[in-house]
PDB file of C-alpha atoms in Angstrom:
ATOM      1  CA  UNK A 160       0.000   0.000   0.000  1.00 57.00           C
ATOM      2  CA  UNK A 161       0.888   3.642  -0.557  1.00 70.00           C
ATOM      3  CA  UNK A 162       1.338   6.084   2.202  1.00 74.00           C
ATOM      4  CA  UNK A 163      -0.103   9.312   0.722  1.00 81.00           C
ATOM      5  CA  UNK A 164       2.300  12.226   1.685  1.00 79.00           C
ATOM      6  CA  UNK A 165       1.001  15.741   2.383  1.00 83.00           C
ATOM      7  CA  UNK A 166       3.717  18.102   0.956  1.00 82.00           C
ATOM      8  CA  UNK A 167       2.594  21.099   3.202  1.00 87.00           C
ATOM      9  CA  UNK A 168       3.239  18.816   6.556  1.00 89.00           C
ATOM     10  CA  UNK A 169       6.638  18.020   4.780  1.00 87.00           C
ATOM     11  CA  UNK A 170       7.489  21.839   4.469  1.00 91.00           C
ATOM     12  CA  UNK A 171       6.404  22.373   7.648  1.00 93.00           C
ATOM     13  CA  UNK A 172       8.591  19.792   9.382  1.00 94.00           C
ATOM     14  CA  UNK A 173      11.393  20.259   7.263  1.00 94.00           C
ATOM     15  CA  UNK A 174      11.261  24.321   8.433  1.00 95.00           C
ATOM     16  CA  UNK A 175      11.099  22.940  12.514  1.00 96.00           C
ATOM     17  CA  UNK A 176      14.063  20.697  11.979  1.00 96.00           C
ATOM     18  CA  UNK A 177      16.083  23.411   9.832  1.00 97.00           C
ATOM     19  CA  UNK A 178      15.489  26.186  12.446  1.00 97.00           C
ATOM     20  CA  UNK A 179      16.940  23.028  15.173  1.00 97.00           C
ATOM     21  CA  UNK A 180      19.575  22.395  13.173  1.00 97.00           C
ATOM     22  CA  UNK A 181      20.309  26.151  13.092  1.00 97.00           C
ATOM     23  CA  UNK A 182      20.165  26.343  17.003  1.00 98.00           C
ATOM     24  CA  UNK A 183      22.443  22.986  17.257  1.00 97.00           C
ATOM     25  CA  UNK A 184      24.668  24.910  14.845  1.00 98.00           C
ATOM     26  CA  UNK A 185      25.303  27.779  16.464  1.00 98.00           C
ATOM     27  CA  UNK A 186      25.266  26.600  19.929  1.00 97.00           C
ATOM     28  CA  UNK A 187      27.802  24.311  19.177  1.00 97.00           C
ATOM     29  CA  UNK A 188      29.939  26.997  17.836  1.00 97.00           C
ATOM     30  CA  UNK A 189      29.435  29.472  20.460  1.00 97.00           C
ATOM     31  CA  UNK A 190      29.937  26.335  23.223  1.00 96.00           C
ATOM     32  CA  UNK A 191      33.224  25.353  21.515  1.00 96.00           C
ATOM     33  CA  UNK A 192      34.255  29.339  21.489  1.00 96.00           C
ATOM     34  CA  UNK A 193      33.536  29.748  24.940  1.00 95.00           C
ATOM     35  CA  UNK A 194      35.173  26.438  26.065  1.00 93.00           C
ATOM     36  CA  UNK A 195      38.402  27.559  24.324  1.00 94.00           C
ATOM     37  CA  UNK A 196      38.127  30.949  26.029  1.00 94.00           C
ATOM     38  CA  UNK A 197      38.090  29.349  29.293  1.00 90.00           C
ATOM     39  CA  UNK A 198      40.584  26.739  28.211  1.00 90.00           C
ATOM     40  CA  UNK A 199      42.933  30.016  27.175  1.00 91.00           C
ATOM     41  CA  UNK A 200      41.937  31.832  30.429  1.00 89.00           C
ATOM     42  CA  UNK A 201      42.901  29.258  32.455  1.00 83.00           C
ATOM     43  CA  UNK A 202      46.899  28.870  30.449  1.00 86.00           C
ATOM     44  CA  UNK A 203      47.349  32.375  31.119  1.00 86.00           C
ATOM     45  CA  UNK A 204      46.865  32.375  34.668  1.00 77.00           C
ATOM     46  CA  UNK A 205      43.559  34.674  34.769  1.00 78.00           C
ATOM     47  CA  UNK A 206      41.122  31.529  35.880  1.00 73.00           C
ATOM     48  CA  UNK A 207      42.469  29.374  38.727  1.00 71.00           C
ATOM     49  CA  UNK A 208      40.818  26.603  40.404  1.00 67.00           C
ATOM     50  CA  UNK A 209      40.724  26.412  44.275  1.00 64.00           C
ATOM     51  CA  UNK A 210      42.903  24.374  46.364  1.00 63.00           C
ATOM     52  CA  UNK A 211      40.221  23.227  48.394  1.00 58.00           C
ATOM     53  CA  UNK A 212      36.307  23.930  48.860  1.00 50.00           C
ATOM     54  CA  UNK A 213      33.776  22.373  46.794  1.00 48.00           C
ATOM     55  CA  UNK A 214      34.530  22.761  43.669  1.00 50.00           C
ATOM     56  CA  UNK A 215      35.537  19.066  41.570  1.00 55.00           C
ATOM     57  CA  UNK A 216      36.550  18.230  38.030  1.00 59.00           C
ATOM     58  CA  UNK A 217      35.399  15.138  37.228  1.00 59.00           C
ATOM     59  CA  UNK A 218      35.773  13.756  33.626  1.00 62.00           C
ATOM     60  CA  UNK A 219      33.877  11.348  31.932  1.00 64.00           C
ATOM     61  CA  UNK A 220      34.898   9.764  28.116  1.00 64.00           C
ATOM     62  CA  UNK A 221      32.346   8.410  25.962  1.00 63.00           C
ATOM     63  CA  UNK A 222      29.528   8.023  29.004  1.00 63.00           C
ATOM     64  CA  UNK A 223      31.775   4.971  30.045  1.00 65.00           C
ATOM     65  CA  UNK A 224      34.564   6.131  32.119  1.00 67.00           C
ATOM     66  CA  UNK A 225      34.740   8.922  35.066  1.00 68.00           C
ATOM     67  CA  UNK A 226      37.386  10.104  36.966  1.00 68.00           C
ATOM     68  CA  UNK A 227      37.408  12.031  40.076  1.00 69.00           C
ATOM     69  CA  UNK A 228      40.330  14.715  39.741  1.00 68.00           C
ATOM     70  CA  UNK A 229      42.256  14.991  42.677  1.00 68.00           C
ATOM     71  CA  UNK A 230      42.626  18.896  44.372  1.00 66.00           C
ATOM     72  CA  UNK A 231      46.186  18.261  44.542  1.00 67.00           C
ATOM     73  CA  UNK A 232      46.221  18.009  40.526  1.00 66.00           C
ATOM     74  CA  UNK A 233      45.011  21.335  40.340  1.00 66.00           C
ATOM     75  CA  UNK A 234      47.622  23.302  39.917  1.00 70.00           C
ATOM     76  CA  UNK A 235      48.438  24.863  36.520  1.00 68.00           C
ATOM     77  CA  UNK A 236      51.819  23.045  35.866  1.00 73.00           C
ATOM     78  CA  UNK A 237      49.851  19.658  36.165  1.00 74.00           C
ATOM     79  CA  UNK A 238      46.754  21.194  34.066  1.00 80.00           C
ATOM     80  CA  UNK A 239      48.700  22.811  30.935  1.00 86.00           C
ATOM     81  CA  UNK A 240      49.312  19.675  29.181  1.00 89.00           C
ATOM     82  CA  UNK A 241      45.891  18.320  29.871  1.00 86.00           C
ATOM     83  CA  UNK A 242      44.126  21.307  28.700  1.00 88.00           C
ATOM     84  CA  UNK A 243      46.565  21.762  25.768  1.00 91.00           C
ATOM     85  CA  UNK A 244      45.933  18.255  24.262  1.00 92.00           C
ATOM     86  CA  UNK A 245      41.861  19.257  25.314  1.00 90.00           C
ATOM     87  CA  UNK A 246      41.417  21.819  22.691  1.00 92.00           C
ATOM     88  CA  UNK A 247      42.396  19.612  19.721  1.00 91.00           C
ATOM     89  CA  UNK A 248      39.872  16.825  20.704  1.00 91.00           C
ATOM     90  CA  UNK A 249      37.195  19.916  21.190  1.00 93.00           C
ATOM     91  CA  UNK A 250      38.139  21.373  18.091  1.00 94.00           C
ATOM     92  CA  UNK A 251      37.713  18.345  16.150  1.00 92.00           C
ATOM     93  CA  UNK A 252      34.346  17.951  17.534  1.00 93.00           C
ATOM     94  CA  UNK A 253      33.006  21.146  17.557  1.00 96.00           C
ATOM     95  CA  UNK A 254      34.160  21.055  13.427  1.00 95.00           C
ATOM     96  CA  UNK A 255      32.102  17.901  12.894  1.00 96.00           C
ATOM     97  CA  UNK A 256      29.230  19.023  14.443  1.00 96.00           C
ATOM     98  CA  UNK A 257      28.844  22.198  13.257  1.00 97.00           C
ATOM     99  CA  UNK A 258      29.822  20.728   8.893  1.00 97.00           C
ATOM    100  CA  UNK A 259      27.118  18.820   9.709  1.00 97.00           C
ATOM    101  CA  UNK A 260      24.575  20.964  11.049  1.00 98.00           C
ATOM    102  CA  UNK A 261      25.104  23.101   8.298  1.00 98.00           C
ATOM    103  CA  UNK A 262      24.954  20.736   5.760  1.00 97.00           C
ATOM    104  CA  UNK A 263      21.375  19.533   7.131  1.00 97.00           C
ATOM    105  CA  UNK A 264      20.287  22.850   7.356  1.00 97.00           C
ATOM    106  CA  UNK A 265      20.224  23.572   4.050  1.00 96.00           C
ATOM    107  CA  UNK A 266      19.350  20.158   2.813  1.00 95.00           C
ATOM    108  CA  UNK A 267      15.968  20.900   4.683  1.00 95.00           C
ATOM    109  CA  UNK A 268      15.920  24.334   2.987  1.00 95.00           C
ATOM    110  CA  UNK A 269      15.878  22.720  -0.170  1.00 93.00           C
ATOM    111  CA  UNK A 270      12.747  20.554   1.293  1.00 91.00           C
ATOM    112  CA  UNK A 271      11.120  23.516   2.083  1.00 92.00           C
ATOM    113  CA  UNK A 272      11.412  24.791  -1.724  1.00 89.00           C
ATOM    114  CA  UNK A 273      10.089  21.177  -2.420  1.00 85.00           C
ATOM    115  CA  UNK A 274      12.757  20.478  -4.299  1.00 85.00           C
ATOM    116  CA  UNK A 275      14.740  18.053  -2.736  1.00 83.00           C
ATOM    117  CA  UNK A 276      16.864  16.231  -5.141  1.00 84.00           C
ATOM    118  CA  UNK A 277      18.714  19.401  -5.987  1.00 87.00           C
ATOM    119  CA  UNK A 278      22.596  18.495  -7.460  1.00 89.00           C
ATOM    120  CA  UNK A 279      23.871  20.948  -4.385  1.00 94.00           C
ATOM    121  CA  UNK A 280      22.515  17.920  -1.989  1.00 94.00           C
ATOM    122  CA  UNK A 281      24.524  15.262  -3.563  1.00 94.00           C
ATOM    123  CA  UNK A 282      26.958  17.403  -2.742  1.00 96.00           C
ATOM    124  CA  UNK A 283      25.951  18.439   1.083  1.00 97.00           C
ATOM    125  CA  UNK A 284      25.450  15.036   1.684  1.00 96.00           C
ATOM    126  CA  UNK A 285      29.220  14.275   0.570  1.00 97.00           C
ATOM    127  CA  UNK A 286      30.382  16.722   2.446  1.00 98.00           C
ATOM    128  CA  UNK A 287      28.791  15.180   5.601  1.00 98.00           C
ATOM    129  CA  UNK A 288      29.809  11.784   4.762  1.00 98.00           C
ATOM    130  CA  UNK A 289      33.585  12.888   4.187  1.00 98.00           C
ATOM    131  CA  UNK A 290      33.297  15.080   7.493  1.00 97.00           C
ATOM    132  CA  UNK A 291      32.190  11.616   9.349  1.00 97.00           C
ATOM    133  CA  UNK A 292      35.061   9.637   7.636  1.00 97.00           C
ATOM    134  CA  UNK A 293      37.987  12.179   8.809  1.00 97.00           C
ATOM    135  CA  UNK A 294      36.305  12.573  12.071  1.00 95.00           C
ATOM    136  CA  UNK A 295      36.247   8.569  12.340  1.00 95.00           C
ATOM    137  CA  UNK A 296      39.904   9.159  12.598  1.00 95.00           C
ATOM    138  CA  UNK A 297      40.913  12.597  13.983  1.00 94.00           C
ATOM    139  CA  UNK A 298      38.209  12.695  16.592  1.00 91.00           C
ATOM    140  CA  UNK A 299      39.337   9.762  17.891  1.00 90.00           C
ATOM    141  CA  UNK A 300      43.113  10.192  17.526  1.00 93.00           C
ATOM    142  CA  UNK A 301      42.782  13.713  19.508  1.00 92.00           C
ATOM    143  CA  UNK A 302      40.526  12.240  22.006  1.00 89.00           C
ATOM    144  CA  UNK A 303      43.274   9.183  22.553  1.00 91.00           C
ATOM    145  CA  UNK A 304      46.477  11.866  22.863  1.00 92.00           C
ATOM    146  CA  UNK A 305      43.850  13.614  25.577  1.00 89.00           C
ATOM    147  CA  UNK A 306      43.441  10.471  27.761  1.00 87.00           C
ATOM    148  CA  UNK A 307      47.178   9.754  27.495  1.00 90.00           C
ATOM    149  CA  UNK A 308      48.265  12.876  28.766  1.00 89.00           C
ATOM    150  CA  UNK A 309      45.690  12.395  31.720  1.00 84.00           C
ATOM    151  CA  UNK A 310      47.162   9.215  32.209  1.00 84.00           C
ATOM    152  CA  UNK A 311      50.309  10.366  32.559  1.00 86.00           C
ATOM    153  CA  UNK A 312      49.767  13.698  34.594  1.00 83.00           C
ATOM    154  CA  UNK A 313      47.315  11.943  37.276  1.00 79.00           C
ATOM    155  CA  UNK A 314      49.984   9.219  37.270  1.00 80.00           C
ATOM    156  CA  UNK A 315      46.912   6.666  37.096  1.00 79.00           C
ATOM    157  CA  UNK A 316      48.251   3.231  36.793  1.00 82.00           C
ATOM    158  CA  UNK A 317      47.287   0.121  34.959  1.00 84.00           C
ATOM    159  CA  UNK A 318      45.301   1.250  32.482  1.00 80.00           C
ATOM    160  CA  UNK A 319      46.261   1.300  29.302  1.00 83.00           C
ATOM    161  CA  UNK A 320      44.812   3.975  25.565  1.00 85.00           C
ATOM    162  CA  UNK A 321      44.579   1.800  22.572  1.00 87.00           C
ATOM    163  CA  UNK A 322      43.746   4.225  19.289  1.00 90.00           C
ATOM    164  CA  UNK A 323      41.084   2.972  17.146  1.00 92.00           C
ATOM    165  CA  UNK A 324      39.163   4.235  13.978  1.00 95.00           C
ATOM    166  CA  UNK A 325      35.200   4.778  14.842  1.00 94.00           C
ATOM    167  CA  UNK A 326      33.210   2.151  13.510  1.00 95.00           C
ATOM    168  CA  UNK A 327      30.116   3.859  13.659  1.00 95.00           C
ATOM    169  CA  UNK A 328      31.333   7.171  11.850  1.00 95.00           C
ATOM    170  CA  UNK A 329      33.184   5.479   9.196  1.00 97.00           C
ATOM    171  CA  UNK A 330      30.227   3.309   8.440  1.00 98.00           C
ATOM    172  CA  UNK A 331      27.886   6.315   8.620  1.00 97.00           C
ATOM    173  CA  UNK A 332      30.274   8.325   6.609  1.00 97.00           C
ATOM    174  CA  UNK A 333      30.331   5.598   3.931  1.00 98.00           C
ATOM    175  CA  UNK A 334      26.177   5.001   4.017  1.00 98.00           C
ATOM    176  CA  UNK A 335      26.484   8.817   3.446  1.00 97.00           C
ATOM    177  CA  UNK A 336      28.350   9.215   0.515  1.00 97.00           C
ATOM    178  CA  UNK A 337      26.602   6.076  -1.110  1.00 97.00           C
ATOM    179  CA  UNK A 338      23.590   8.153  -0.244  1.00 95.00           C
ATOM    180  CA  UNK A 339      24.782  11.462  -1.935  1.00 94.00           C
ATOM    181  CA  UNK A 340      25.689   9.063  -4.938  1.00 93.00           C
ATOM    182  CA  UNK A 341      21.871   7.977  -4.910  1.00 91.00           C
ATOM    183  CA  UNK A 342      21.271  12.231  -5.061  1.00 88.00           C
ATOM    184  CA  UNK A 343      23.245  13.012  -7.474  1.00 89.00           C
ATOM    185  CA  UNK A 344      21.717  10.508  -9.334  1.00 87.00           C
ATOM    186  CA  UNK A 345      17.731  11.475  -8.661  1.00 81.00           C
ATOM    187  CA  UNK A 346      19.014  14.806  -9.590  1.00 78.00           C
ATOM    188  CA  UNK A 347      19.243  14.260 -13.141  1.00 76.00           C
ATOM    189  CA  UNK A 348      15.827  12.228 -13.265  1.00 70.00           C
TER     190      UNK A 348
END
């Protein structure tokens, strides 16, 4: 059977998730910004942590490991090289993120205009799958440097970084470009 599609629902959902995928975009950029600032702040000297009192880093990778940082780690000596190798794993993300929010963005534009299987699409949605690929490896080469260093400056002991490509990206990124392939094709329909 054939689902019967009402184009004006379709424009109308495609504007909601655009104008989200505008919000995502440039709260990720102005989150990445700001978490550089304070990254910089705290190199120069300007933002310190206290000694003692109730304030705690804690860091969690991935939703599967946290770690309590000890007070005594807080000085800036034993911080620099964390947050140095920190903004490289941010920046990485924060460039995937917002590629891709962009890209969707005006994929959904082009919904809007009911005219989805533009050429440019093909081309957003290569751009996307690319951006997933590179991230696949960068992402998670910046985010195994950051763990190292914390490894080394908390002087935490058998446990042990092993780099590996993201499966899930690199498949995404490939289903994406196969995708944009498929677009590029409809296109010239």
């Amino acid at each position: 059977m054939f689902m019967k599609i009402d184009p004006f629902k379709v424009r109308k959902i495609s504007k909601i998730l655009r104008v989200m995928m505008n919000v995502f975009f440039w709260a990720t950029i102005i989150a990445g910004i700001s978490t550089v600032l304070v990254c910089f702040l705290f190199l120069i000297g300007t933002l310190r942590l206290p000694k003692t009192g109730s304030m705690s880093i804690s860091l969690v990778f991935n939703g599967l490991i946290s770690y309590q940082v000890d007070p005594s780690f807080y000085e800036i000596s034993k911080l620099k090289p964390l947050i140095l190798t920190f903004i490289p794993t941010l920046i990485s993300g924060v460039s995937i993120g917002v590629i891709i929010f962009r890209q969707v963005s005006n994929i959904l534009r082009t919904m809007e205009k009911d005219c989805p299987f533009e050429e440019e699409n093909s081309k957003r949605l290569a751009t996307i799958g690319v951006a997933l690929i590179v991230g696949s490896v960068l992402f998670n080469a910046a985010q195994c440097l950051f763990i190292t260093t914390m490894i080394e400056n908390f002087q935490i002991t058998n446990l042990e970084v092993k780099y590996s490509v993201d499966g899930t990206m690199l498949t995404a990124g490939f289903l994406i470009l196969i995708l944009a392939g498929i677009f590029k094709y409809g296109s010239f329909l």
